[in-house]
């Protein structure tokens, strides 16, 4: 199982590298589950708290491959005139009594390679659904800066399950 997970993580890393090397107006990341948030800074200064809007009736891509009762968590990032738009969606196999995304954190890479927490959101949840998601706008995003987004997606279909997710780093410089 560990080999499969490592191969999956490497595949996702290569996929993200390819996606980031192609000029586009945004990207979609199939977030891999992580055990520990690496290189996280303990100092929290000027952290912005953002409000998430719950979106129901999503259609997850047919490429979602459920490896537990949860489907993959997808983190999409784009740019609009009012800031960085972040969409996070998840789903379950079957109908979940509760399904959601929580503990959303936006990290900005600092000059020495560490990560500063710049914004958070408590996320949101839906009930008796098989798909849901949240939308967030981060107006403080800086063009050319490197970011990553982490979150926890969760659901309850015959038992509660959650997974930690990380978008991987990306440069906020969409054209």
PDB file of C-alpha atoms in Angstrom:
ATOM      1  CA  UNK A   1       0.000   0.000   0.000  1.00  0.00           C
ATOM      2  CA  UNK A   2       2.902   2.359   0.768  1.00  0.00           C
ATOM      3  CA  UNK A   3       4.409   1.727  -2.694  1.00  0.00           C
ATOM      4  CA  UNK A   4       1.085   2.535  -4.331  1.00  0.00           C
ATOM      5  CA  UNK A   5       0.788   5.723  -2.276  1.00  0.00           C
ATOM      6  CA  UNK A   6       4.378   6.778  -3.131  1.00  0.00           C
ATOM      7  CA  UNK A   7       3.812   6.104  -6.845  1.00  0.00           C
ATOM      8  CA  UNK A   8       0.557   8.088  -6.663  1.00  0.00           C
ATOM      9  CA  UNK A   9       2.310  10.986  -4.937  1.00  0.00           C
ATOM     10  CA  UNK A  10       5.097  10.989  -7.536  1.00  0.00           C
ATOM     11  CA  UNK A  11       2.525  10.912 -10.335  1.00  0.00           C
ATOM     12  CA  UNK A  12       0.695  13.856  -8.796  1.00  0.00           C
ATOM     13  CA  UNK A  13       3.976  15.750  -8.440  1.00  0.00           C
ATOM     14  CA  UNK A  14       4.841  15.199 -12.108  1.00  0.00           C
ATOM     15  CA  UNK A  15       1.298  16.137 -13.134  1.00  0.00           C
ATOM     16  CA  UNK A  16       1.443  19.370 -11.113  1.00  0.00           C
ATOM     17  CA  UNK A  17       4.847  20.232 -12.608  1.00  0.00           C
ATOM     18  CA  UNK A  18       3.472  19.786 -16.121  1.00  0.00           C
ATOM     19  CA  UNK A  19       0.380  21.824 -15.314  1.00  0.00           C
ATOM     20  CA  UNK A  20       2.427  24.665 -13.843  1.00  0.00           C
ATOM     21  CA  UNK A  21       4.788  24.751 -16.814  1.00  0.00           C
ATOM     22  CA  UNK A  22       1.899  25.311 -19.250  1.00  0.00           C
ATOM     23  CA  UNK A  23       0.560  28.869 -19.438  1.00  0.00           C
ATOM     24  CA  UNK A  24      -3.063  28.851 -18.327  1.00  0.00           C
ATOM     25  CA  UNK A  25      -5.556  31.035 -16.537  1.00  0.00           C
ATOM     26  CA  UNK A  26      -5.736  28.633 -13.598  1.00  0.00           C
ATOM     27  CA  UNK A  27      -5.128  25.064 -12.532  1.00  0.00           C
ATOM     28  CA  UNK A  28      -6.790  22.132 -10.855  1.00  0.00           C
ATOM     29  CA  UNK A  29      -4.880  20.033  -8.372  1.00  0.00           C
ATOM     30  CA  UNK A  30      -5.870  16.532  -7.333  1.00  0.00           C
ATOM     31  CA  UNK A  31      -4.626  16.915  -3.777  1.00  0.00           C
ATOM     32  CA  UNK A  32      -2.732  14.009  -2.289  1.00  0.00           C
ATOM     33  CA  UNK A  33      -3.329  13.042   1.300  1.00  0.00           C
ATOM     34  CA  UNK A  34      -0.464  14.046   3.576  1.00  0.00           C
ATOM     35  CA  UNK A  35       0.497  12.906   7.039  1.00  0.00           C
ATOM     36  CA  UNK A  36       2.307  16.044   8.232  1.00  0.00           C
ATOM     37  CA  UNK A  37       2.421  19.628   7.017  1.00  0.00           C
ATOM     38  CA  UNK A  38       6.111  20.017   6.314  1.00  0.00           C
ATOM     39  CA  UNK A  39       8.056  23.242   6.795  1.00  0.00           C
ATOM     40  CA  UNK A  40       5.080  24.995   8.437  1.00  0.00           C
ATOM     41  CA  UNK A  41       5.962  28.154  10.280  1.00  0.00           C
ATOM     42  CA  UNK A  42       4.929  28.410  13.917  1.00  0.00           C
ATOM     43  CA  UNK A  43       4.682  32.193  13.708  1.00  0.00           C
ATOM     44  CA  UNK A  44       1.256  33.386  12.621  1.00  0.00           C
ATOM     45  CA  UNK A  45       1.196  37.061  11.804  1.00  0.00           C
ATOM     46  CA  UNK A  46      -1.294  39.064   9.770  1.00  0.00           C
ATOM     47  CA  UNK A  47      -3.393  35.978   9.033  1.00  0.00           C
ATOM     48  CA  UNK A  48      -6.599  36.812   7.153  1.00  0.00           C
ATOM     49  CA  UNK A  49      -9.741  34.835   8.005  1.00  0.00           C
ATOM     50  CA  UNK A  50     -11.820  34.191   4.866  1.00  0.00           C
ATOM     51  CA  UNK A  51     -15.471  33.196   4.510  1.00  0.00           C
ATOM     52  CA  UNK A  52     -16.193  30.077   2.432  1.00  0.00           C
ATOM     53  CA  UNK A  53     -19.342  29.700   0.327  1.00  0.00           C
ATOM     54  CA  UNK A  54     -20.734  26.139   0.250  1.00  0.00           C
ATOM     55  CA  UNK A  55     -21.517  24.894  -3.273  1.00  0.00           C
ATOM     56  CA  UNK A  56     -23.820  21.899  -3.694  1.00  0.00           C
ATOM     57  CA  UNK A  57     -24.744  19.849  -6.781  1.00  0.00           C
ATOM     58  CA  UNK A  58     -21.166  19.649  -8.075  1.00  0.00           C
ATOM     59  CA  UNK A  59     -20.133  17.259 -10.781  1.00  0.00           C
ATOM     60  CA  UNK A  60     -16.771  15.745  -9.924  1.00  0.00           C
ATOM     61  CA  UNK A  61     -14.596  14.762 -12.863  1.00  0.00           C
ATOM     62  CA  UNK A  62     -14.905  11.177 -14.010  1.00  0.00           C
ATOM     63  CA  UNK A  63     -11.213  10.779 -13.137  1.00  0.00           C
ATOM     64  CA  UNK A  64     -11.966  10.685  -9.401  1.00  0.00           C
ATOM     65  CA  UNK A  65     -10.867   7.408  -7.948  1.00  0.00           C
ATOM     66  CA  UNK A  66     -12.211   6.716  -4.466  1.00  0.00           C
ATOM     67  CA  UNK A  67      -9.680   4.873  -2.323  1.00  0.00           C
ATOM     68  CA  UNK A  68     -11.824   5.066   0.797  1.00  0.00           C
ATOM     69  CA  UNK A  69     -15.404   6.199   1.096  1.00  0.00           C
ATOM     70  CA  UNK A  70     -14.165   9.694   0.155  1.00  0.00           C
ATOM     71  CA  UNK A  71     -13.429  10.630  -3.436  1.00  0.00           C
ATOM     72  CA  UNK A  72     -10.370  12.739  -4.203  1.00  0.00           C
ATOM     73  CA  UNK A  73     -10.369  16.308  -2.946  1.00  0.00           C
ATOM     74  CA  UNK A  74      -9.809  18.751  -5.814  1.00  0.00           C
ATOM     75  CA  UNK A  75      -8.307  22.197  -5.246  1.00  0.00           C
ATOM     76  CA  UNK A  76      -8.684  24.665  -8.134  1.00  0.00           C
ATOM     77  CA  UNK A  77      -7.099  28.110  -8.233  1.00  0.00           C
ATOM     78  CA  UNK A  78      -7.739  30.979 -10.628  1.00  0.00           C
ATOM     79  CA  UNK A  79      -7.477  34.733 -10.822  1.00  0.00           C
ATOM     80  CA  UNK A  80     -10.146  37.401 -11.058  1.00  0.00           C
ATOM     81  CA  UNK A  81      -9.969  41.152 -10.573  1.00  0.00           C
ATOM     82  CA  UNK A  82     -10.915  40.790  -6.882  1.00  0.00           C
ATOM     83  CA  UNK A  83      -8.150  38.297  -6.028  1.00  0.00           C
ATOM     84  CA  UNK A  84      -7.233  34.610  -5.962  1.00  0.00           C
ATOM     85  CA  UNK A  85     -10.303  32.396  -6.420  1.00  0.00           C
ATOM     86  CA  UNK A  86     -10.062  29.013  -4.711  1.00  0.00           C
ATOM     87  CA  UNK A  87     -12.560  26.196  -5.290  1.00  0.00           C
ATOM     88  CA  UNK A  88     -12.276  23.012  -3.235  1.00  0.00           C
ATOM     89  CA  UNK A  89     -14.574  20.067  -3.956  1.00  0.00           C
ATOM     90  CA  UNK A  90     -14.966  16.571  -2.595  1.00  0.00           C
ATOM     91  CA  UNK A  91     -17.371  13.672  -2.795  1.00  0.00           C
ATOM     92  CA  UNK A  92     -18.217  10.259  -1.451  1.00  0.00           C
ATOM     93  CA  UNK A  93     -19.177   6.849  -2.697  1.00  0.00           C
ATOM     94  CA  UNK A  94     -22.842   6.873  -1.721  1.00  0.00           C
ATOM     95  CA  UNK A  95     -24.722   9.579   0.144  1.00  0.00           C
ATOM     96  CA  UNK A  96     -22.996  11.102   3.136  1.00  0.00           C
ATOM     97  CA  UNK A  97     -24.967  12.275   6.136  1.00  0.00           C
ATOM     98  CA  UNK A  98     -22.359  15.057   6.415  1.00  0.00           C
ATOM     99  CA  UNK A  99     -19.758  16.029   3.814  1.00  0.00           C
ATOM    100  CA  UNK A 100     -17.432  19.003   3.847  1.00  0.00           C
ATOM    101  CA  UNK A 101     -14.105  20.786   3.718  1.00  0.00           C
ATOM    102  CA  UNK A 102     -12.567  22.409   6.813  1.00  0.00           C
ATOM    103  CA  UNK A 103      -9.354  23.896   8.207  1.00  0.00           C
ATOM    104  CA  UNK A 104      -8.469  25.624   4.924  1.00  0.00           C
ATOM    105  CA  UNK A 105      -5.104  27.376   5.072  1.00  0.00           C
ATOM    106  CA  UNK A 106      -3.352  29.500   2.474  1.00  0.00           C
ATOM    107  CA  UNK A 107       0.434  29.495   2.815  1.00  0.00           C
ATOM    108  CA  UNK A 108       2.872  31.921   1.135  1.00  0.00           C
ATOM    109  CA  UNK A 109       6.500  30.961   0.607  1.00  0.00           C
ATOM    110  CA  UNK A 110       8.893  33.365   2.268  1.00  0.00           C
ATOM    111  CA  UNK A 111      12.337  34.496   1.118  1.00  0.00           C
ATOM    112  CA  UNK A 112      14.223  31.683   2.873  1.00  0.00           C
ATOM    113  CA  UNK A 113      11.990  28.839   1.629  1.00  0.00           C
ATOM    114  CA  UNK A 114       9.717  28.474   4.646  1.00  0.00           C
ATOM    115  CA  UNK A 115       5.956  28.940   4.646  1.00  0.00           C
ATOM    116  CA  UNK A 116       3.966  31.779   6.251  1.00  0.00           C
ATOM    117  CA  UNK A 117       0.278  31.272   6.978  1.00  0.00           C
ATOM    118  CA  UNK A 118      -1.479  34.238   5.309  1.00  0.00           C
ATOM    119  CA  UNK A 119      -5.173  33.265   5.369  1.00  0.00           C
ATOM    120  CA  UNK A 120      -7.538  30.671   6.835  1.00  0.00           C
ATOM    121  CA  UNK A 121     -11.148  29.615   6.446  1.00  0.00           C
ATOM    122  CA  UNK A 122     -13.242  27.271   8.541  1.00  0.00           C
ATOM    123  CA  UNK A 123     -14.754  25.887   5.306  1.00  0.00           C
ATOM    124  CA  UNK A 124     -18.260  24.483   5.151  1.00  0.00           C
ATOM    125  CA  UNK A 125     -20.345  21.341   4.950  1.00  0.00           C
ATOM    126  CA  UNK A 126     -23.487  19.884   3.385  1.00  0.00           C
ATOM    127  CA  UNK A 127     -25.869  17.178   4.543  1.00  0.00           C
ATOM    128  CA  UNK A 128     -27.271  14.100   2.776  1.00  0.00           C
ATOM    129  CA  UNK A 129     -25.178  14.633  -0.355  1.00  0.00           C
ATOM    130  CA  UNK A 130     -22.559  12.818  -2.393  1.00  0.00           C
ATOM    131  CA  UNK A 131     -20.689  15.938  -3.599  1.00  0.00           C
ATOM    132  CA  UNK A 132     -19.988  19.357  -2.132  1.00  0.00           C
ATOM    133  CA  UNK A 133     -17.425  22.106  -2.247  1.00  0.00           C
ATOM    134  CA  UNK A 134     -16.490  25.582  -1.068  1.00  0.00           C
ATOM    135  CA  UNK A 135     -15.467  28.772  -2.858  1.00  0.00           C
ATOM    136  CA  UNK A 136     -13.078  31.296  -1.304  1.00  0.00           C
ATOM    137  CA  UNK A 137     -11.634  34.593  -2.539  1.00  0.00           C
ATOM    138  CA  UNK A 138      -8.255  35.713  -1.180  1.00  0.00           C
ATOM    139  CA  UNK A 139      -7.926  39.393  -2.105  1.00  0.00           C
ATOM    140  CA  UNK A 140      -4.404  39.719  -0.642  1.00  0.00           C
ATOM    141  CA  UNK A 141      -2.703  37.460  -3.208  1.00  0.00           C
ATOM    142  CA  UNK A 142       0.531  38.887  -4.651  1.00  0.00           C
ATOM    143  CA  UNK A 143       1.404  38.341  -8.320  1.00  0.00           C
ATOM    144  CA  UNK A 144       4.555  36.265  -8.715  1.00  0.00           C
ATOM    145  CA  UNK A 145       4.470  34.907  -5.147  1.00  0.00           C
ATOM    146  CA  UNK A 146       4.522  31.168  -4.434  1.00  0.00           C
ATOM    147  CA  UNK A 147       1.573  29.698  -2.522  1.00  0.00           C
ATOM    148  CA  UNK A 148       0.121  26.382  -1.422  1.00  0.00           C
ATOM    149  CA  UNK A 149      -3.283  25.513  -0.008  1.00  0.00           C
ATOM    150  CA  UNK A 150      -3.997  22.859   2.609  1.00  0.00           C
ATOM    151  CA  UNK A 151      -7.318  21.581   3.909  1.00  0.00           C
ATOM    152  CA  UNK A 152      -9.147  18.635   5.440  1.00  0.00           C
ATOM    153  CA  UNK A 153     -12.048  17.004   3.591  1.00  0.00           C
ATOM    154  CA  UNK A 154     -14.413  14.719   5.459  1.00  0.00           C
ATOM    155  CA  UNK A 155     -17.601  12.717   5.211  1.00  0.00           C
ATOM    156  CA  UNK A 156     -19.779  10.183   6.961  1.00  0.00           C
ATOM    157  CA  UNK A 157     -21.051   7.184   4.994  1.00  0.00           C
ATOM    158  CA  UNK A 158     -21.410   4.331   7.462  1.00  0.00           C
ATOM    159  CA  UNK A 159     -18.569   5.879   9.471  1.00  0.00           C
ATOM    160  CA  UNK A 160     -16.701   9.175   9.613  1.00  0.00           C
ATOM    161  CA  UNK A 161     -13.533   9.577   7.528  1.00  0.00           C
ATOM    162  CA  UNK A 162     -11.315  12.572   6.826  1.00  0.00           C
ATOM    163  CA  UNK A 163      -8.148  13.241   4.875  1.00  0.00           C
ATOM    164  CA  UNK A 164      -5.539  16.012   4.886  1.00  0.00           C
ATOM    165  CA  UNK A 165      -4.799  17.581   1.512  1.00  0.00           C
ATOM    166  CA  UNK A 166      -2.128  19.835   0.021  1.00  0.00           C
ATOM    167  CA  UNK A 167      -2.311  21.545  -3.392  1.00  0.00           C
ATOM    168  CA  UNK A 168       1.446  21.592  -3.762  1.00  0.00           C
ATOM    169  CA  UNK A 169       3.222  24.871  -4.385  1.00  0.00           C
ATOM    170  CA  UNK A 170       2.316  27.117  -7.315  1.00  0.00           C
ATOM    171  CA  UNK A 171       3.221  30.609  -8.496  1.00  0.00           C
ATOM    172  CA  UNK A 172       0.288  33.036  -8.534  1.00  0.00           C
ATOM    173  CA  UNK A 173       0.958  34.469 -11.986  1.00  0.00           C
ATOM    174  CA  UNK A 174      -1.959  33.497 -14.217  1.00  0.00           C
ATOM    175  CA  UNK A 175      -2.329  35.120 -17.645  1.00  0.00           C
TER     176      UNK A 175
END
